[in-house]
Short mmCIF file of C-alpha atoms in Angstrom, two decimals:
data_model
loop_
_atom_site.label_atom_id
_atom_site.label_comp_id
_atom_site.label_asym_id
_atom_site.label_seq_id
_atom_site.Cartn_x
_atom_site.Cartn_y
_atom_site.Cartn_z
CA MET A 20 108.69 89.62 31.08
CA ALA A 21 111.53 90.81 34.05
CA SER A 22 114.23 92.13 35.00
CA LEU A 23 117.00 90.31 36.95
CA THR A 24 119.33 91.69 39.54
CA ILE A 25 122.07 89.93 41.01
CA LYS A 26 123.67 91.99 44.03
CA ASP A 27 127.07 90.90 45.89
CA VAL A 28 126.47 87.43 45.33
CA CYS A 29 128.91 84.91 46.55
CA LYS A 30 129.09 81.27 45.91
CA ALA A 31 131.53 79.08 47.79
CA PHE A 32 131.95 75.22 47.79
CA GLY A 33 133.53 74.14 51.17
CA SER A 34 136.47 76.35 51.40
CA VAL A 35 136.60 77.22 47.60
CA GLU A 36 135.07 80.62 46.79
CA VAL A 37 133.76 80.08 43.36
CA LEU A 38 131.92 83.46 42.72
CA LYS A 39 133.19 86.71 44.48
CA GLY A 40 130.59 89.40 44.89
CA ILE A 41 128.64 89.57 41.56
CA ASN A 42 126.88 92.71 40.81
CA ILE A 43 124.97 92.36 37.12
CA ASP A 44 121.49 93.97 36.19
CA ALA A 45 119.56 93.12 33.13
CA VAL A 46 116.53 95.03 32.53
CA HIS A 47 113.34 94.22 30.83
CA GLY A 48 113.64 92.29 27.74
CA GLU A 49 117.59 92.26 27.68
CA PHE A 50 119.83 89.65 26.44
CA LEU A 51 122.59 89.27 28.71
CA VAL A 52 125.38 86.91 28.11
CA LEU A 53 127.59 85.52 30.60
CA VAL A 54 131.28 84.82 28.85
CA GLY A 55 134.44 83.71 30.07
CA PRO A 56 136.74 80.80 29.97
CA SER A 57 136.19 77.01 31.77
CA GLY A 58 136.08 77.66 35.42
CA CYS A 59 135.35 81.13 35.53
CA GLY A 60 131.93 80.42 37.43
CA LYS A 61 129.80 81.64 34.92
CA SER A 62 127.51 78.11 35.01
CA THR A 63 127.21 78.26 38.55
CA LEU A 64 125.88 81.80 38.46
CA LEU A 65 123.40 80.69 35.91
CA ASN A 66 122.36 77.62 38.37
CA LEU A 67 122.15 80.17 41.40
CA ILE A 68 119.80 82.18 39.19
CA ALA A 69 117.97 79.12 38.38
CA GLY A 70 117.79 77.87 41.97
CA LEU A 71 119.71 74.84 41.18
CA GLU A 72 122.29 75.84 43.78
CA SER A 73 122.09 78.10 46.86
CA ILE A 74 123.90 81.28 47.03
CA THR A 75 126.52 81.45 49.97
CA SER A 76 125.69 85.48 50.23
CA GLY A 77 124.19 88.08 48.55
CA GLU A 78 120.78 88.56 46.62
CA ILE A 79 118.90 87.44 43.61
CA ARG A 80 116.10 89.37 42.24
CA ILE A 81 113.70 88.44 39.66
CA GLY A 82 111.12 91.44 38.66
CA GLU A 83 110.73 92.86 42.47
CA ARG A 84 110.83 89.49 43.91
CA VAL A 85 113.82 88.25 45.97
CA VAL A 86 114.35 84.50 45.14
CA ASN A 87 117.17 83.40 47.28
CA LYS A 88 114.90 80.80 48.85
CA VAL A 89 112.38 80.07 46.33
CA ALA A 90 112.00 76.76 44.72
CA PRO A 91 113.53 76.55 41.09
CA LYS A 92 109.78 75.72 39.79
CA ASP A 93 108.35 78.96 41.21
CA ARG A 94 110.77 81.18 39.98
CA ASP A 95 109.24 82.08 36.75
CA ILE A 96 112.14 80.97 34.57
CA ALA A 97 112.67 78.13 32.05
CA MET A 98 115.84 76.65 31.30
CA VAL A 99 117.66 75.06 27.82
CA PHE A 100 120.51 73.18 28.55
CA GLN A 101 123.56 72.07 26.93
CA SER A 102 122.24 68.33 26.50
CA TYR A 103 118.84 69.28 25.41
CA ALA A 104 117.32 67.05 28.51
CA LEU A 105 114.37 65.78 26.24
CA TYR A 106 112.23 62.69 27.33
CA PRO A 107 113.18 60.25 25.06
CA ASN A 108 110.16 58.23 25.30
CA MET A 109 108.07 61.21 24.85
CA THR A 110 106.97 62.60 21.30
CA VAL A 111 108.12 66.36 20.50
CA ARG A 112 104.35 67.38 20.91
CA LYS A 113 104.30 65.82 24.44
CA ASN A 114 107.71 67.16 25.46
CA ILE A 115 106.43 70.55 24.78
CA SER A 116 103.28 70.14 26.36
CA PHE A 117 104.13 68.21 29.44
CA GLY A 118 105.29 71.19 31.80
CA LEU A 119 101.82 72.70 30.55
CA GLU A 120 100.12 69.29 31.78
CA THR A 121 101.47 69.05 35.22
CA ARG A 122 100.61 72.93 35.65
CA LYS A 123 96.97 71.67 34.86
CA VAL A 124 96.20 73.84 32.06
CA PRO A 125 93.19 73.29 29.69
CA LYS A 126 93.77 70.75 27.15
CA ASP A 127 92.79 73.35 24.34
CA GLU A 128 94.69 75.90 25.70
CA ILE A 129 97.96 73.23 25.58
CA GLU A 130 97.17 72.88 21.88
CA LYS A 131 97.07 76.25 21.09
CA VAL A 132 100.35 76.78 22.85
CA ILE A 133 102.10 73.82 21.20
CA LEU A 134 100.90 75.13 17.42
CA LYS A 135 102.12 78.73 18.43
CA VAL A 136 105.73 77.28 19.42
CA ALA A 137 105.80 74.86 16.90
CA GLY A 138 105.06 78.01 14.32
CA ILE A 139 107.94 80.25 15.86
CA LEU A 140 110.51 77.39 15.64
CA GLN A 141 109.31 76.00 12.51
CA ILE A 142 108.90 72.35 14.03
CA GLU A 143 105.23 71.70 12.73
CA ASP A 144 106.28 68.47 10.82
CA LEU A 145 108.19 67.17 13.62
CA LEU A 146 105.42 67.15 16.51
CA ASP A 147 104.96 63.30 16.25
CA ARG A 148 108.63 62.40 16.35
CA LYS A 149 110.70 61.18 19.15
CA PRO A 150 113.86 62.68 20.21
CA SER A 151 116.15 59.68 18.47
CA GLN A 152 114.68 60.66 15.44
CA LEU A 153 115.85 64.44 15.44
CA SER A 154 118.85 65.58 14.64
CA GLY A 155 121.08 67.78 17.03
CA GLY A 156 119.50 71.06 15.86
CA GLN A 157 115.99 69.67 15.85
CA ARG A 158 116.37 68.59 19.15
CA GLN A 159 117.77 72.10 20.40
CA ARG A 160 114.65 73.85 18.61
CA VAL A 161 112.22 71.37 20.75
CA ALA A 162 114.02 72.08 24.10
CA MET A 163 113.85 75.85 23.39
CA GLY A 164 110.12 75.08 22.43
CA ARG A 165 109.51 73.59 25.70
CA ALA A 166 110.89 76.45 27.25
CA ILE A 167 108.99 78.95 25.28
CA ALA A 168 105.60 77.10 26.01
CA ARG A 169 106.13 78.03 29.62
CA ASN A 170 106.12 81.71 29.02
CA PRO A 171 108.64 82.53 31.84
CA ALA A 172 109.86 85.93 32.84
CA VAL A 173 113.60 84.72 32.15
CA PHE A 174 114.85 82.26 29.92
CA LEU A 175 118.20 80.89 31.05
CA PHE A 176 120.54 79.21 28.41
CA ASP A 177 123.51 77.00 29.16
CA GLU A 178 125.61 76.52 26.24
CA PRO A 179 122.80 75.30 24.01
CA LEU A 180 124.81 75.17 21.00
CA SER A 181 127.81 73.46 22.26
CA ASN A 182 127.21 69.84 20.68
CA LEU A 183 126.46 71.36 17.42
CA ASP A 184 129.01 71.42 14.36
CA ALA A 185 130.20 74.84 13.25
CA LYS A 186 127.63 75.61 10.33
CA LEU A 187 124.62 74.61 12.59
CA ARG A 188 125.83 76.46 15.31
CA VAL A 189 125.90 79.63 13.34
CA GLU A 190 122.64 78.82 12.12
CA MET A 191 121.31 78.29 15.70
CA ARG A 192 122.60 81.62 16.71
CA THR A 193 120.45 83.36 14.06
CA GLU A 194 117.40 81.40 15.28
CA ILE A 195 117.86 82.40 18.89
CA LYS A 196 118.59 86.08 17.95
CA LYS A 197 115.17 86.00 16.04
CA LEU A 198 113.54 84.23 18.87
CA HIS A 199 114.56 87.00 21.36
CA GLN A 200 113.19 89.77 19.00
CA ARG A 201 109.94 87.83 18.76
CA LEU A 202 109.66 87.25 22.36
CA ASP A 203 110.99 90.02 23.77
CA THR A 204 111.92 88.33 26.90
CA THR A 205 114.73 88.62 29.29
CA ILE A 206 117.37 86.08 28.20
CA VAL A 207 120.43 85.06 30.39
CA TYR A 208 122.75 83.08 28.15
CA VAL A 209 125.99 81.15 29.26
CA THR A 210 128.73 80.20 26.75
CA HIS A 211 132.48 80.33 26.67
CA ASP A 212 132.50 81.37 22.81
CA GLN A 213 133.34 85.17 22.68
CA ILE A 214 131.76 85.19 19.01
CA GLU A 215 128.43 83.66 20.15
CA ALA A 216 128.51 86.53 22.71
CA MET A 217 129.53 89.19 20.28
CA THR A 218 126.73 88.23 18.02
CA LEU A 219 123.89 87.32 20.14
CA ALA A 220 124.23 89.69 23.24
CA ASP A 221 122.66 93.20 24.18
CA ARG A 222 125.22 93.37 26.76
CA ILE A 223 128.13 90.98 27.93
CA ALA A 224 129.42 90.54 31.31
CA ILE A 225 132.71 88.83 31.10
CA LEU A 226 134.19 86.56 34.09
CA LYS A 227 137.37 85.21 35.26
CA ASP A 228 138.32 83.48 38.34
CA GLY A 229 134.47 84.50 39.64
CA ILE A 230 134.82 87.94 39.41
CA VAL A 231 133.24 90.02 36.81
CA GLN A 232 135.96 92.00 34.42
CA GLN A 233 133.64 94.04 32.69
CA VAL A 234 130.15 94.62 31.61
CA GLY A 235 129.31 96.38 28.58
CA THR A 236 127.40 96.18 24.89
CA PRO A 237 129.41 94.01 22.44
CA ARG A 238 131.04 97.38 21.01
CA GLU A 239 132.24 98.77 24.52
CA VAL A 240 133.93 95.46 25.45
CA TYR A 241 135.39 95.34 21.92
CA GLU A 242 136.60 98.94 21.45
CA THR A 243 137.25 99.86 25.37
CA PRO A 244 138.18 96.55 27.40
CA ALA A 245 138.59 97.41 31.04
CA ASN A 246 142.01 95.40 31.07
CA LEU A 247 144.11 92.99 29.43
CA PHE A 248 142.06 89.83 30.10
CA VAL A 249 139.03 91.29 28.32
CA ALA A 250 141.00 92.84 25.32
CA SER A 251 142.45 89.34 24.83
CA PHE A 252 139.46 87.43 25.25
CA ILE A 253 137.41 89.50 22.92
CA GLY A 254 138.12 89.25 19.06
CA SER A 255 139.22 86.94 16.78
CA PRO A 256 142.03 87.15 16.16
CA ALA A 257 142.92 88.40 19.49
CA MET A 258 144.54 91.80 20.09
CA ASN A 259 147.98 92.32 19.53
CA PHE A 260 149.68 93.22 22.61
CA ILE A 261 153.32 94.73 22.21
CA PRO A 262 155.44 95.72 25.22
CA ALA A 263 157.09 99.29 24.62
CA SER A 264 158.32 102.34 26.50
CA VAL A 265 157.27 105.80 26.29
CA VAL A 266 159.63 108.36 24.59
CA ARG A 267 158.34 112.07 25.36
CA SER A 268 159.46 115.26 23.67
CA ALA A 269 157.65 118.49 24.28
CA ASN A 270 154.12 117.94 24.54
CA GLU A 271 154.12 114.79 22.24
CA ALA A 272 154.44 111.03 23.29
CA ALA A 273 155.70 108.44 21.28
CA VAL A 274 156.69 104.48 21.51
CA ILE A 275 159.57 102.87 19.79
CA LEU A 276 158.93 99.62 17.67
CA ARG A 277 161.44 97.57 16.43
CA ASN A 278 161.22 95.03 13.60
CA LYS A 279 162.89 91.65 13.28
CA ALA A 280 165.75 93.15 11.49
CA GLY A 281 166.60 95.47 14.28
CA LYS A 282 165.36 98.73 12.80
CA ASP A 283 163.56 101.11 15.34
CA PHE A 284 160.43 103.22 14.14
CA THR A 285 159.20 105.94 16.73
CA VAL A 286 155.31 105.67 16.55
CA LYS A 287 153.62 108.98 17.89
CA ILE A 288 150.83 108.30 20.20
CA SER A 289 147.63 109.89 18.84
CA SER A 290 146.82 113.34 19.84
CA GLY A 291 143.24 112.12 20.60
CA GLN A 292 144.17 109.84 23.30
CA GLU A 293 143.04 110.39 26.89
CA ALA A 294 145.37 110.26 29.85
CA LEU A 295 148.54 111.06 27.69
CA SER A 296 149.59 113.87 30.01
CA GLU A 297 149.94 110.98 32.85
CA LEU A 298 152.41 109.24 30.63
CA ILE A 299 156.18 109.70 31.52
CA ASP A 300 159.34 109.41 29.49
CA GLY A 301 160.66 105.79 29.70
CA GLN A 302 157.10 104.44 31.19
CA GLU A 303 156.93 100.96 30.43
CA LEU A 304 153.46 100.07 28.87
CA ILE A 305 151.60 97.65 26.59
CA LEU A 306 150.39 98.64 23.24
CA GLY A 307 147.31 97.04 21.97
CA ILE A 308 146.43 96.91 18.62
CA ARG A 309 143.76 94.99 16.89
CA PRO A 310 144.61 93.14 13.68
CA GLU A 311 142.02 94.99 11.49
CA HIS A 312 143.98 98.31 12.70
CA ALA A 313 147.45 96.84 11.36
CA SER A 314 147.22 96.40 8.02
CA ALA A 315 148.75 97.26 4.69
CA GLY A 316 146.75 100.19 3.68
CA PHE A 317 143.61 102.22 4.55
CA VAL A 318 141.86 103.48 1.64
CA GLY A 319 141.57 106.97 1.27
CA ARG A 320 143.44 107.83 4.18
CA ASP A 321 147.00 109.09 4.79
CA ASP A 322 146.67 111.44 8.09
CA ALA A 323 149.19 111.58 11.21
CA SER A 324 147.51 108.83 13.23
CA LEU A 325 148.83 106.39 10.59
CA ALA A 326 152.49 105.02 11.65
CA HIS A 327 154.15 103.37 8.56
CA LEU A 328 156.76 100.42 9.28
CA ASP A 329 158.82 98.21 6.91
CA CYS A 330 158.12 94.55 8.54
CA GLU A 331 159.42 90.99 7.41
CA VAL A 332 156.51 88.89 6.86
CA ASN A 333 156.69 85.28 9.04
CA VAL A 334 153.32 83.29 7.95
CA VAL A 335 150.60 83.96 5.75
CA GLU A 336 147.17 82.75 6.40
CA PRO A 337 144.71 83.23 3.58
CA THR A 338 141.22 83.46 4.98
CA GLY A 339 139.20 84.16 2.00
CA PRO A 340 138.30 87.87 1.95
CA ASP A 341 141.32 88.85 4.12
CA THR A 342 144.80 87.53 4.52
CA LEU A 343 146.11 87.52 7.87
CA VAL A 344 150.33 88.19 7.92
CA TYR A 345 152.39 87.66 10.85
CA THR A 346 155.13 89.39 11.90
CA THR A 347 157.45 90.64 14.63
CA LEU A 348 157.62 93.73 16.73
CA ASN A 349 159.60 94.23 19.70
CA ASP A 350 160.07 90.53 19.84
CA ARG A 351 156.36 89.70 20.14
CA GLU A 352 154.31 88.33 17.22
CA VAL A 353 151.96 90.67 15.46
CA VAL A 354 149.01 89.66 13.32
CA CYS A 355 147.78 92.13 10.71
CA ARG A 356 144.77 91.52 8.44
CA VAL A 357 145.34 92.87 4.89
CA HIS A 358 143.65 92.52 1.42
CA PRO A 359 144.69 89.42 -0.02
CA ASP A 360 145.97 91.50 -3.06
CA LEU A 361 148.43 93.69 -0.48
CA ALA A 362 149.93 90.52 1.43
CA LYS A 363 153.64 89.39 0.87
CA ARG A 364 155.01 86.08 1.02
CA ALA A 365 156.67 84.69 4.01
CA GLY A 366 160.31 85.93 4.05
CA GLU A 367 159.38 89.34 2.13
CA THR A 368 159.48 92.64 3.54
CA MET A 369 156.19 94.83 3.08
CA SER A 370 155.24 98.22 4.40
CA LEU A 371 152.60 97.91 7.53
CA ALA A 372 150.40 101.09 8.86
CA LEU A 373 149.11 100.69 12.52
CA ASP A 374 146.28 103.16 13.14
CA MET A 375 147.34 104.68 16.14
CA SER A 376 143.94 106.39 16.59
CA LYS A 377 142.54 102.91 17.45
CA ALA A 378 145.57 102.18 19.84
CA LEU A 379 144.91 101.00 23.23
CA PHE A 380 147.71 101.08 26.37
CA PHE A 381 147.93 99.03 29.51
CA ASP A 382 149.89 99.15 32.80
CA PRO A 383 151.98 95.86 32.65
CA LYS A 384 151.47 95.65 36.45
CA THR A 385 147.96 96.22 37.03
CA GLU A 386 146.88 95.06 33.48
CA LEU A 387 144.41 98.01 33.67
CA ARG A 388 143.73 100.19 30.41
CA ILE A 389 145.67 103.40 30.91
CA ALA A 390 144.51 104.98 27.63
CA ALA A 391 141.77 104.88 25.20
CA ARG A 392 140.06 106.58 22.32
#
């Protein structure tokens, strides 16, 4: 088990700068997820950690050792790929043991490792099969088993669940989480799926265009995103963004929200919000509100932080335990998560409540958060 330190790391392919000064630390035993849209640089960063690509500048440490010029086989890492990368002509047993054999580990010790790994991943009955005889989920377990057998300081996962169907992905996420709890080993996991990131990570590093936008726990990046990109990327359905302007009177601040029928509602900004003293009358901002904080009723609550609005329903999407209701505020589509019993039909008017104590505010020019809970 070891820590991982990425300091001022840059990577360029010719004149194209892919990573632009990355700084991330992962402590011993941490599950760190690198997440972001395609092309953000997350897989490139993983390849730099693995030694599959050379860094242009900066420093990568595994434990106390700088590994910039250390060969991949000598970095004490194990990597699990999206494509599984199993040897098709070898049995599961041989796939797991191959790396140990090349390192001249004694046969009796190899057999102990195989049985231990097979027990952890519940693949004891698959040891004599070949990859072609396995399902996608089973192949992924074998790929993880091969990595576990090496007992590395750091595990690297490169979108390992992308080739699985939706149900199996959920099951494998749970298995990977259990695996981390059993092994207590440092894991760096790359995905473009924010739900995967939220469910697996101790901390998440969110990348965009080769730049780290924010590093934090799942709760931190969800509740206090650093900017509009993080707020929009994390959460499903995504956060609502409503353009508005500030209205000040005495020591209070509010925003005006207009429904589809043209009726205006003065919505007070919660007194608990930070940086309200910096907001000036007429200032343009973006109000961010999560769908679960825009609902038809908050059980047991009737406090000043709830803003009540009458809105016409555009679209209704039942999801089972909740119903998503789409409406319009300030000419922007807004999605609200409501109890199925409270949802109206499309074209009808319903009373919605915004929990302004949970609202976030962003500067439309810099896209940075300017007020938070």
